[in-house]
XYZ file of C-alpha atoms in Angstrom:
730
model
C -167.755 -20.885 5.704
C -168.641 -24.111 3.932
C -167.161 -26.291 1.172
C -168.917 -28.682 -1.231
C -167.843 -31.892 -2.975
C -164.259 -31.918 -1.767
C -162.182 -34.768 -3.180
C -159.499 -36.417 -1.106
C -156.186 -37.467 -2.574
C -156.539 -40.847 -0.890
C -158.861 -43.632 -2.063
C -161.864 -44.526 0.085
C -161.173 -41.671 2.420
C -163.051 -38.458 3.066
C -160.966 -35.309 3.616
C -160.283 -33.635 6.939
C -160.889 -30.101 5.777
C -159.347 -26.904 7.107
C -159.739 -23.438 5.594
C -156.886 -20.984 6.026
C -157.395 -17.279 5.371
C -154.549 -15.023 4.263
C -154.572 -11.442 2.999
C -152.443 -9.327 0.691
C -152.351 -5.628 1.427
C -152.172 -3.903 -2.000
C -149.929 -1.206 -0.523
C -147.350 -3.670 0.791
C -147.746 -6.536 -1.690
C -146.970 -9.406 0.668
C -149.036 -12.319 1.931
C -149.980 -12.396 5.614
C -151.635 -15.431 7.205
C -154.671 -14.123 9.061
C -156.645 -16.976 10.643
C -158.052 -20.421 10.059
C -161.098 -22.527 10.850
C -161.080 -25.708 12.877
C -160.572 -29.085 11.254
C -163.728 -30.952 10.216
C -162.957 -34.645 10.082
C -164.058 -37.059 7.335
C -166.540 -34.865 5.499
C -166.547 -33.899 1.837
C -169.151 -31.189 2.549
C -167.786 -29.696 5.770
C -169.670 -27.063 7.753
C -167.254 -25.038 9.865
C -168.537 -23.933 13.246
C -166.004 -21.140 13.757
C -166.121 -17.862 11.915
C -163.167 -15.942 10.544
C -163.469 -12.237 11.348
C -161.431 -9.152 10.582
C -160.955 -6.781 13.536
C -162.310 -3.268 13.093
C -158.781 -1.867 13.258
C -157.600 -4.161 10.440
C -156.381 -1.964 7.532
C -158.503 -3.604 4.823
C -159.671 -1.835 1.694
C -161.966 -2.905 -1.172
C -158.843 -3.810 -3.155
C -157.327 -6.028 -0.476
C -156.884 -9.585 -1.742
C -158.113 -12.463 0.410
C -156.700 -15.926 -0.169
C -158.894 -18.847 0.928
C -157.021 -22.146 0.975
C -158.686 -25.487 1.737
C -156.330 -28.050 3.238
C -156.733 -31.774 3.758
C -155.138 -32.576 7.120
C -154.254 -36.217 6.517
C -153.003 -37.188 9.925
C -153.071 -33.735 11.546
C -149.335 -33.425 11.100
C -149.297 -33.337 7.296
C -151.490 -31.272 5.044
C -152.154 -31.171 1.328
C -153.892 -28.355 -0.532
C -157.265 -29.311 -1.998
C -157.985 -25.941 -3.575
C -157.490 -22.219 -3.122
C -158.805 -18.977 -4.518
C -158.076 -15.257 -4.437
C -160.924 -12.810 -3.874
C -161.029 -9.081 -3.381
C -162.727 -7.774 -0.266
C -165.155 -5.922 -2.526
C -166.276 -9.231 -4.015
C -166.609 -10.768 -0.578
C -169.358 -8.326 0.300
C -171.977 -10.693 -1.080
C -170.553 -13.735 0.654
C -171.369 -15.298 4.007
C -167.936 -14.516 5.415
C -168.443 -10.770 5.050
C -172.018 -11.012 6.314
C -170.810 -12.801 9.410
C -168.228 -10.093 9.919
C -170.925 -7.412 9.798
C -173.135 -9.285 12.244
C -170.261 -9.704 14.643
C -169.197 -6.066 14.510
C -172.669 -4.580 14.661
C -174.028 -6.897 17.319
C -171.202 -8.082 19.500
C -168.385 -5.601 19.690
C -170.091 -2.578 21.287
C -171.515 -4.569 24.191
C -168.392 -6.653 24.717
C -166.158 -3.651 25.366
C -165.034 -3.561 28.993
C -163.094 -0.896 30.845
C -159.887 -0.332 28.818
C -158.153 0.725 32.021
C -158.585 -2.748 33.512
C -158.951 -5.200 30.604
C -156.680 -5.478 27.564
C -155.398 -7.724 24.767
C -158.727 -9.370 23.810
C -158.670 -12.683 21.968
C -161.951 -13.390 20.196
C -163.520 -16.409 18.527
C -166.904 -16.674 16.836
C -168.937 -19.847 16.318
C -172.312 -20.713 14.847
C -174.277 -23.647 16.204
C -177.619 -25.137 15.254
C -180.586 -24.893 17.606
C -183.232 -27.537 18.228
C -185.573 -25.870 15.711
C -182.868 -26.051 12.992
C -182.003 -22.372 13.208
C -178.600 -20.893 13.903
C -177.130 -19.122 16.898
C -173.981 -17.024 16.933
C -171.594 -17.428 19.873
C -168.690 -15.113 20.523
C -165.996 -15.821 23.094
C -163.771 -13.006 24.258
C -160.831 -13.643 26.524
C -158.882 -10.732 28.038
C -156.007 -10.065 30.374
C -156.517 -7.947 33.480
C -154.161 -5.134 34.466
C -155.148 -5.674 38.107
C -152.911 -8.768 38.127
C -150.039 -6.409 38.886
C -151.787 -3.213 39.981
C -153.562 -4.622 43.056
C -150.559 -6.557 44.475
C -148.295 -3.521 44.055
C -150.755 -1.351 45.962
C -151.091 -3.989 48.672
C -147.320 -4.230 49.057
C -147.142 -0.473 49.593
C -149.890 -0.706 52.237
C -148.189 -3.656 53.957
C -144.931 -1.674 54.138
C -146.719 1.394 55.462
C -148.590 -0.609 58.118
C -145.484 -2.433 59.351
C -143.460 0.784 59.499
C -146.261 2.325 61.570
C -146.178 -0.714 63.866
C -142.435 -0.280 64.375
C -142.955 3.387 65.270
C -145.694 2.444 67.756
C -143.268 0.048 69.432
C -140.659 2.800 69.705
C -143.263 5.123 71.220
C -143.892 2.703 74.093
C -141.008 4.378 75.884
C -138.890 2.750 78.556
C -139.561 -0.940 79.257
C -138.040 -3.531 81.555
C -134.905 -5.258 80.168
C -136.891 -8.407 79.397
C -139.548 -6.598 77.371
C -137.053 -4.219 75.825
C -135.097 -7.171 74.402
C -138.299 -8.691 73.048
C -139.257 -5.357 71.513
C -135.900 -5.139 69.712
C -136.308 -8.658 68.366
C -139.850 -7.947 67.150
C -138.719 -4.704 65.496
C -135.906 -6.596 63.766
C -138.442 -9.074 62.380
C -140.652 -6.275 61.128
C -137.607 -4.663 59.548
C -136.871 -7.881 57.659
C -140.417 -8.037 56.280
C -140.335 -4.371 55.284
C -137.014 -4.822 53.501
C -138.246 -7.930 51.674
C -141.467 -6.243 50.554
C -139.604 -3.142 49.392
C -137.299 -5.324 47.320
C -140.251 -7.188 45.780
C -142.046 -3.926 44.994
C -138.931 -2.559 43.304
C -138.716 -5.693 41.139
C -142.380 -5.406 40.154
C -141.923 -1.747 39.226
C -139.317 -2.815 36.662
C -141.813 -5.004 34.786
C -143.503 -3.271 31.866
C -145.846 -4.556 29.199
C -146.891 -7.730 30.973
C -150.477 -8.055 32.246
C -150.463 -11.527 33.810
C -148.159 -14.115 35.367
C -147.808 -17.315 33.300
C -147.754 -20.646 35.085
C -144.058 -21.194 34.341
C -143.342 -18.303 36.769
C -145.565 -19.507 39.615
C -142.623 -20.255 41.942
C -140.662 -17.088 41.116
C -140.053 -15.060 44.285
C -140.349 -11.613 42.722
C -143.776 -12.581 41.348
C -145.158 -14.473 44.363
C -147.783 -11.786 45.090
C -149.124 -11.934 41.506
C -152.030 -14.297 40.658
C -151.381 -16.987 38.064
C -152.998 -16.678 34.630
C -155.695 -14.202 35.666
C -158.024 -13.848 32.656
C -161.639 -12.961 31.979
C -163.853 -14.989 29.663
C -167.104 -13.636 28.263
C -169.470 -15.674 26.089
C -172.054 -13.664 24.145
C -174.952 -15.514 22.493
C -177.269 -14.259 19.747
C -180.088 -16.583 18.741
C -183.412 -16.093 16.908
C -185.794 -16.802 19.783
C -184.149 -14.912 22.644
C -182.563 -11.556 23.289
C -178.794 -11.413 23.384
C -177.247 -12.806 26.540
C -173.720 -12.956 27.898
C -172.047 -15.093 30.547
C -168.865 -14.090 32.384
C -166.291 -16.091 34.249
C -162.883 -15.291 35.704
C -160.156 -17.923 35.434
C -157.162 -17.835 37.769
C -154.660 -20.208 39.306
C -155.462 -21.194 42.875
C -154.205 -18.440 45.249
C -151.280 -20.138 46.961
C -147.702 -19.494 48.110
C -145.897 -21.573 45.481
C -142.484 -20.028 46.179
C -142.669 -20.962 49.874
C -143.781 -24.484 48.999
C -146.148 -26.966 50.634
C -143.828 -29.353 52.417
C -145.448 -28.611 55.778
C -148.925 -27.979 54.379
C -150.838 -24.814 53.603
C -152.158 -21.901 55.628
C -155.156 -23.637 57.157
C -153.042 -26.417 58.681
C -150.104 -24.146 59.553
C -152.308 -21.620 61.354
C -154.027 -24.322 63.410
C -150.684 -25.792 64.428
C -149.273 -22.338 65.169
C -152.116 -21.389 67.544
C -151.556 -24.571 69.518
C -147.796 -23.996 69.761
C -148.167 -20.319 70.674
C -149.752 -21.216 74.006
C -146.610 -23.036 75.055
C -144.445 -20.190 73.749
C -146.329 -17.734 75.962
C -145.080 -19.537 79.050
C -141.489 -19.591 77.828
C -141.531 -15.883 76.949
C -143.444 -14.891 80.128
C -146.258 -13.262 78.206
C -149.998 -13.683 78.028
C -151.506 -15.796 75.263
C -153.888 -13.841 73.062
C -156.221 -15.572 70.637
C -156.525 -14.338 67.019
C -159.838 -12.715 68.003
C -158.148 -10.745 70.796
C -155.286 -9.526 68.626
C -157.707 -8.623 65.853
C -159.690 -6.568 68.373
C -156.505 -4.839 69.523
C -155.629 -3.950 65.946
C -159.154 -2.650 65.431
C -158.868 -0.421 68.495
C -155.523 0.902 67.247
C -157.051 1.726 63.869
C -160.036 3.406 65.509
C -158.089 5.570 67.949
C -155.690 6.660 65.225
C -158.692 8.207 63.464
C -160.478 9.422 66.608
C -158.247 12.342 67.549
C -158.188 14.145 64.152
C -161.927 13.497 63.745
C -162.895 15.035 67.110
C -160.469 17.909 66.575
C -162.144 18.670 63.248
C -165.636 18.525 64.761
C -164.563 20.746 67.676
C -163.185 23.312 65.230
C -166.521 23.238 63.389
C -168.223 23.985 66.719
C -165.990 27.019 67.287
C -166.577 28.217 63.727
C -170.355 28.051 64.242
C -169.972 30.011 67.500
C -167.930 32.675 65.758
C -170.635 32.991 63.087
C -173.343 33.216 65.788
C -175.230 30.371 64.120
C -177.595 28.575 66.484
C -178.395 25.922 63.891
C -174.706 25.390 63.158
C -173.973 25.022 66.864
C -176.687 22.393 67.309
C -175.518 20.380 64.286
C -171.852 20.532 65.284
C -172.677 19.602 68.884
C -174.797 16.656 67.763
C -172.029 15.332 65.492
C -169.511 15.732 68.286
C -171.822 14.041 70.802
C -172.316 11.061 68.481
C -168.566 10.405 68.457
C -167.903 10.658 72.201
C -171.157 9.698 73.869
C -169.783 6.265 74.852
C -166.942 7.239 77.238
C -164.742 4.644 78.948
C -165.432 3.667 82.581
C -164.568 6.503 85.042
C -163.986 8.943 82.196
C -161.941 12.091 82.798
C -164.761 14.159 81.300
C -168.351 13.928 80.218
C -169.573 15.825 77.193
C -172.839 17.002 78.738
C -171.184 18.499 81.827
C -169.181 21.331 80.271
C -171.779 22.251 77.685
C -174.962 22.324 79.768
C -174.251 25.525 81.773
C -173.834 27.592 78.530
C -177.400 28.267 75.785
C -175.378 32.918 76.763
C -176.926 36.397 77.362
C -175.007 38.035 74.536
C -173.913 36.651 71.199
C -170.477 38.255 71.445
C -169.122 35.781 74.029
C -170.188 32.460 72.427
C -166.750 31.563 71.104
C -165.016 32.978 74.184
C -166.968 30.665 76.496
C -166.593 27.651 74.217
C -162.821 27.879 73.703
C -161.743 26.601 77.178
C -164.210 23.729 76.987
C -163.103 22.723 73.497
C -159.452 22.924 74.573
C -160.220 20.706 77.574
C -162.045 18.250 75.300
C -159.072 18.042 72.920
C -156.651 17.458 75.782
C -158.828 14.703 77.239
C -159.167 13.016 73.849
C -155.392 13.198 73.354
C -154.834 11.578 76.754
C -157.358 8.810 76.062
C -155.870 8.141 72.637
C -152.317 7.942 73.961
C -153.241 5.559 76.781
C -155.334 3.321 74.500
C -152.623 3.318 71.846
C -149.889 2.283 74.257
C -152.057 -0.365 75.895
C -153.018 -1.961 72.573
C -149.466 -1.711 71.249
C -148.200 -3.580 74.312
C -150.856 -6.253 73.758
C -149.632 -6.657 70.181
C -146.021 -6.728 71.397
C -146.847 -9.655 73.668
C -148.607 -11.425 70.809
C -145.660 -10.784 68.465
C -143.173 -11.989 71.098
C -145.008 -15.294 71.277
C -144.993 -15.475 67.467
C -141.250 -15.400 66.831
C -140.357 -16.554 64.218
C -143.243 -18.672 62.957
C -145.907 -15.986 63.247
C -144.007 -13.596 61.000
C -143.435 -16.275 58.351
C -147.140 -17.141 58.404
C -148.070 -13.475 58.068
C -145.903 -13.225 54.960
C -147.509 -16.342 53.500
C -150.960 -14.978 54.268
C -150.071 -11.651 52.640
C -148.991 -13.468 49.467
C -152.132 -15.579 49.201
C -154.463 -12.692 50.019
C -152.798 -10.521 47.374
C -153.525 -13.096 44.668
C -157.095 -13.588 45.859
C -157.854 -9.849 46.042
C -156.507 -9.221 42.533
C -158.889 -11.887 41.190
C -161.838 -10.569 43.228
C -161.266 -6.966 42.115
C -161.087 -8.128 38.493
C -164.387 -10.006 38.819
C -166.086 -7.138 40.652
C -165.151 -4.570 37.985
C -166.260 -6.921 35.207
C -169.591 -7.581 36.938
C -170.117 -3.895 37.717
C -169.666 -2.791 34.115
C -171.926 -5.607 32.911
C -174.745 -4.657 35.304
C -174.575 -0.871 35.049
C -177.998 -0.636 33.367
C -179.662 -3.268 35.568
C -181.540 -1.463 38.362
C -182.298 -4.713 40.153
C -178.611 -5.625 40.215
C -177.612 -2.178 41.532
C -180.271 -2.413 44.221
C -178.970 -5.810 45.277
C -175.418 -4.442 45.233
C -175.974 -1.692 47.802
C -178.644 -3.373 49.937
C -177.045 -6.803 50.372
C -173.845 -7.170 48.358
C -172.689 -9.752 45.834
C -171.848 -13.423 46.091
C -168.414 -14.344 44.716
C -168.321 -18.071 44.009
C -164.890 -19.643 43.642
C -164.917 -23.048 41.958
C -161.767 -25.067 42.698
C -160.706 -28.260 40.929
C -157.709 -29.038 43.146
C -157.179 -32.575 44.369
C -156.769 -33.447 48.038
C -153.507 -35.245 47.362
C -149.848 -34.341 47.737
C -148.921 -30.666 47.159
C -152.402 -29.702 46.014
C -153.657 -30.262 49.575
C -151.392 -27.403 50.651
C -152.618 -25.259 47.750
C -156.218 -25.859 48.776
C -155.384 -25.021 52.405
C -153.808 -21.758 51.238
C -156.760 -21.007 48.977
C -159.309 -21.612 51.736
C -157.713 -19.020 54.016
C -157.128 -16.558 51.174
C -160.767 -16.698 50.025
C -161.995 -16.437 53.629
C -159.824 -13.336 54.185
C -161.705 -11.610 51.347
C -164.521 -11.074 53.854
C -162.392 -8.187 55.166
C -162.754 -6.365 51.835
C -165.357 -3.780 50.866
C -165.787 -1.935 47.570
C -166.686 1.691 47.030
C -167.709 3.373 43.771
C -166.255 6.837 43.225
C -166.374 9.459 40.502
C -163.177 9.584 38.472
C -161.294 12.884 38.447
C -160.835 12.712 34.672
C -161.486 10.269 31.848
C -157.792 9.367 31.609
C -157.157 5.642 31.894
C -154.839 6.217 34.855
C -157.709 7.821 36.801
C -159.997 4.835 36.129
C -157.746 2.301 37.853
C -159.167 0.772 41.084
C -157.373 1.943 44.224
C -156.816 -0.011 47.456
C -156.650 1.602 50.902
C -156.747 0.326 54.478
C -154.887 -2.130 56.706
C -154.662 -5.909 57.011
C -157.767 -6.065 59.174
C -159.862 -4.212 56.584
C -159.265 -3.077 53.007
C -161.435 -0.936 50.746
C -161.177 -1.068 46.948
C -162.311 2.155 45.303
C -163.567 1.720 41.734
C -163.635 5.052 39.835
C -166.220 5.504 37.077
C -166.447 8.231 34.418
C -168.733 11.073 35.462
C -171.582 10.299 32.976
C -171.695 6.691 34.170
C -171.331 7.570 37.854
C -174.287 9.972 37.721
C -176.650 7.161 36.681
C -176.017 5.154 39.873
C -178.382 5.048 42.896
C -177.774 7.719 45.518
C -176.677 5.171 48.146
C -173.820 4.055 45.886
C -172.876 7.596 44.842
C -172.664 8.618 48.508
C -169.870 6.096 48.991
C -171.682 3.350 50.872
C -169.369 0.335 51.347
C -170.396 -2.529 49.059
C -169.862 -6.005 50.447
C -168.813 -9.155 48.656
C -169.511 -12.601 50.140
C -166.836 -15.078 49.000
C -167.658 -18.785 48.974
C -165.445 -21.685 47.901
C -166.492 -25.094 46.604
C -163.892 -27.709 45.725
C -164.180 -31.010 43.859
C -160.958 -32.677 42.731
C -161.341 -34.239 39.293
C -157.935 -35.504 38.163
C -156.265 -38.884 38.630
C -154.652 -37.746 41.875
C -158.102 -37.232 43.361
C -158.901 -40.849 42.491
C -155.947 -41.905 44.648
C -157.038 -39.556 47.443
C -160.575 -40.938 47.483
C -159.460 -44.563 47.519
C -156.470 -44.419 49.814
C -156.245 -40.907 51.247
C -158.285 -38.340 53.139
C -160.878 -36.006 51.589
C -162.139 -34.517 54.855
C -160.664 -31.112 53.944
C -162.804 -30.941 50.808
C -165.909 -32.113 52.667
C -165.429 -29.528 55.428
C -164.866 -26.678 52.952
C -167.973 -27.550 50.942
C -170.182 -27.891 54.017
C -168.978 -24.631 55.579
C -169.383 -22.615 52.391
C -172.791 -24.106 51.631
C -173.978 -22.704 54.957
C -172.558 -19.296 54.026
C -174.281 -19.388 50.634
C -177.553 -20.357 52.274
C -177.224 -17.470 54.763
C -176.577 -15.034 51.898
C -179.714 -16.170 50.072
C -181.774 -15.759 53.238
C -180.501 -12.195 53.689
C -181.085 -11.426 50.016
C -184.651 -12.725 50.014
C -185.459 -10.538 53.048
C -184.130 -7.299 51.534
C -184.517 -7.562 47.756
C -187.558 -8.747 45.761
C -186.676 -11.908 43.869
C -188.072 -10.245 40.740
C -184.839 -8.237 40.650
C -182.856 -11.398 39.947
C -182.159 -12.500 36.353
C -184.543 -14.855 34.551
C -183.422 -18.144 33.027
C -185.069 -20.750 30.847
C -184.514 -23.382 33.529
C -187.006 -22.124 36.087
C -185.901 -24.298 38.987
C -186.511 -22.391 42.204
C -183.318 -21.152 43.886
C -184.490 -22.550 47.202
C -184.867 -25.955 45.571
C -181.382 -25.657 44.072
C -179.983 -24.887 47.522
C -181.675 -27.946 48.968
C -180.190 -30.105 46.199
C -176.753 -28.600 46.786
C -177.046 -29.291 50.518
C -177.870 -32.922 49.819
C -174.908 -33.307 47.460
C -172.528 -31.720 49.951
C -173.251 -34.393 52.558
C -173.504 -37.268 50.061
C -170.527 -39.629 49.955
C -169.881 -39.734 46.215
C -166.598 -39.788 44.363
C -165.787 -36.734 42.263
C -169.248 -35.307 42.797
C -169.140 -32.576 40.152
C -172.846 -31.919 40.761
C -171.671 -29.726 43.645
C -169.842 -27.453 41.213
C -172.664 -27.487 38.642
C -175.336 -26.528 41.149
C -173.178 -23.951 42.959
C -172.360 -22.301 39.618
C -176.023 -22.257 38.621
C -177.026 -20.685 41.937
C -174.308 -18.062 41.558
C -175.569 -17.043 38.105
C -179.145 -16.975 39.358
C -178.054 -14.673 42.205
C -176.240 -12.155 39.976
C -172.937 -13.377 41.409
C -169.333 -13.372 40.235
C -167.998 -16.700 38.959
C -164.378 -17.866 39.332
C -162.843 -21.148 38.205
C -159.441 -22.307 39.441
C -157.077 -25.216 39.345
C -153.339 -25.349 39.966
C -152.421 -23.075 37.048
C -155.768 -22.190 35.393
C -154.918 -24.173 32.265
C -156.053 -27.715 31.487
C -158.667 -28.478 34.150
C -159.918 -24.909 34.144
C -160.324 -24.741 30.359
C -162.128 -28.093 30.333
C -164.519 -26.880 33.022
C -165.211 -23.527 31.357
C -165.931 -24.999 27.923
C -168.200 -27.683 29.366
C -170.082 -25.039 31.352
C -170.482 -22.863 28.267
C -171.868 -25.698 26.164
C -174.251 -26.664 28.970
C -175.509 -23.069 29.071
C -176.048 -23.126 25.303
C -178.008 -26.363 25.680
C -180.116 -25.330 28.661
C -180.679 -21.646 27.899
C -180.431 -21.378 24.107
C -181.738 -24.718 22.803
C -178.461 -25.973 21.373
C -179.237 -29.027 19.250
C -178.315 -32.300 20.948
C -176.525 -33.363 17.777
C -174.302 -30.292 18.068
C -173.410 -30.534 21.767
C -170.308 -32.730 21.385
C -169.308 -30.956 18.177
C -169.607 -27.585 19.916
C -167.610 -28.845 22.897
C -164.838 -30.234 20.694
C -164.833 -27.056 18.654
C -164.482 -24.782 21.692
C -161.830 -26.959 23.237
C -159.801 -26.993 20.060
C -159.802 -23.209 20.061
C -159.967 -22.309 23.736
C -156.586 -23.796 24.504
C -155.358 -21.680 27.357
C -151.746 -22.674 26.778
C -151.860 -21.325 23.228
C -153.502 -18.141 24.411
C -150.756 -17.662 26.947
C -148.082 -18.226 24.315
C -149.754 -15.690 22.029
C -149.834 -13.102 24.802
C -146.211 -13.779 25.688
C -145.340 -13.206 22.038
C -147.218 -9.930 21.956
C -145.847 -8.594 25.199
C -142.320 -9.913 25.548
C -140.811 -10.511 22.100
C -142.420 -8.034 19.755
C -139.275 -7.778 17.697
C -139.756 -11.436 16.624
C -143.539 -11.187 16.322
C -143.981 -12.496 12.779
C -141.739 -15.514 13.262
C -143.489 -16.659 16.432
C -146.984 -15.850 15.162
C -146.357 -18.129 12.194
C -145.226 -20.829 14.586
C -148.356 -20.442 16.710
C -150.664 -20.522 13.695
C -149.024 -23.788 12.756
C -149.812 -25.008 16.266
C -153.486 -24.152 15.965
C -153.868 -26.047 12.706
C -151.818 -29.058 13.834
C -152.897 -29.870 17.371
C -150.488 -32.854 17.844
C -147.530 -30.546 17.371
C -148.790 -27.921 19.818
C -146.571 -28.993 22.684
C -143.291 -29.272 20.691
C -143.940 -25.915 19.038
C -144.979 -24.359 22.330
C -141.809 -25.755 23.845
C -139.751 -24.115 21.117
C -141.578 -20.878 21.769
C -140.993 -21.013 25.520
C -137.303 -21.788 24.982
C -137.053 -18.758 22.725
C -138.848 -16.617 25.296
C -136.510 -17.712 28.068
C -133.499 -17.094 25.855
C -134.858 -13.647 25.000
């Protein structure tokens, strides 16, 4: 869209032009404001960088009237009409606006569609920017909500409840204890009961929520929503330019995973856990119990999980052995015996049985007595396994009872905080994994990397190391680290219904698996290793650089050692991932970029920046993000609420990509950045989504208010405030 020879109403002043598009449906005969361009300041021949598109579902016909109105925004709070015109859609067919619409629909929409079961409510913007060779590129941004914001936390809450109820039952099954330990057991069971009750109440509250797909920042300290990530959205930028095939760049934006409802008065998880471990040693003396480190208790929980699966597994294999004997199948007997031997060939010291002993004196003279001779031995095996399982279960349960007794009450409060933070982090990770999986479904190199090594998940944090944000960063560090306990598995969906395509979570706190169902035609194209259900690993890394004014205070008068330690530790993890990747996957499988800097060289530069004493060293984030994209990774950007700092970071990154990878003209860099930032205002997006989801009955009134916001940026906050007040009243 362009205008020529516009005349301003003021003398010696060029107009600040804005084009507003409205439509009249001939069947309804009323004017509806549709969209508008950005404001171009002080130009009588303005070239608008944003396009105005009509969605494919828009009920337009050749007779639909389109009203194009050119405004002069005098001081961005007052506007005067310079000119307007009515055109029929049929007449628009020969105009640039319609051509742009066709290009967008034919080129962008099919490849931008993500899984409708996970992503919804897309908000799209289209821009055109000039390249260095004076040609034009088309850029489409698509922002979507993610249904996993609520789905994953609700599933986790159910699993937490189930695990804690099982723990309570294990404590009951310990039988008679001394009065001292019996009293401690009752107290521990009471604590577990409190957690279970609290989680059940939270789950019931979440089940009442319908229509909403994300938690806005104004609800970050709401107890019923504390397990839900803040402002979880996906952002995809698709670029079409003359000299390069289409490319797209994905990023997930989310508020820093943190326990906002519980607050940060005493710090975050990292500090609280360190202090708790030190205090627990003294508690162990007071409660007359043995101190167990986190590694020991984790091992005890692992043993409990293993033995709970051991008995039904061996019973099933033993039954297969008897079935093969009944069928007189020598091959079946050998296979069943081998599978059984693999599971029990590492007996405990002084075992009550040895597998080879009862089975060696068999290989029978007649086939008729195979099953008859095997039955007593199989029965003996099952009894021995049951005895081993019971003893191991009680021993490990008592270990965990001692650990829990030393943890009252602080350990239980920390576990709840950790559950909250992990829930937010896992919802974001699952969202990013699904988005990356769908994007790389046709990339054989990516799929090979996925099942041989796994994916890097790079979390970029912009939190300061000052005041409450220190606690948020401490929470986030532990939450991201806990994602190492997560594996993904691709499964074939039962049907093509959206409900059957939702990711499912299973497991316990020490290990969770996220199953991602795919439609049968898509699933069949995957490598055999993935189709067979091989666990797919994700390697989470976190890099933090505070960038706001509070970070300035922290660097001059405070302590930034937390940030330095996080960056150093996660750099080492990223370096280890690259080493593993380079050993197992040919580097030719990785994506190609215009900037051909070697990944090893980028890692060296990142390592140097991590140890360099430099204020607000954003090079750390730039290089880490570049490495992540070069490694086929998943990108996340976070700040306190995923609004201002996050949107500034994302738009700057997008413009840098356009410059480095698509030859964006230097003269257009700042214009493109300003243009994206005027449109990619996360707060406005959130308000729009709130309108759509919470107050549909007042949709037209609030949409008009929001459109006024987008054309008059200085009045965004007052109008948004009015909107939020209306929402709260509603």
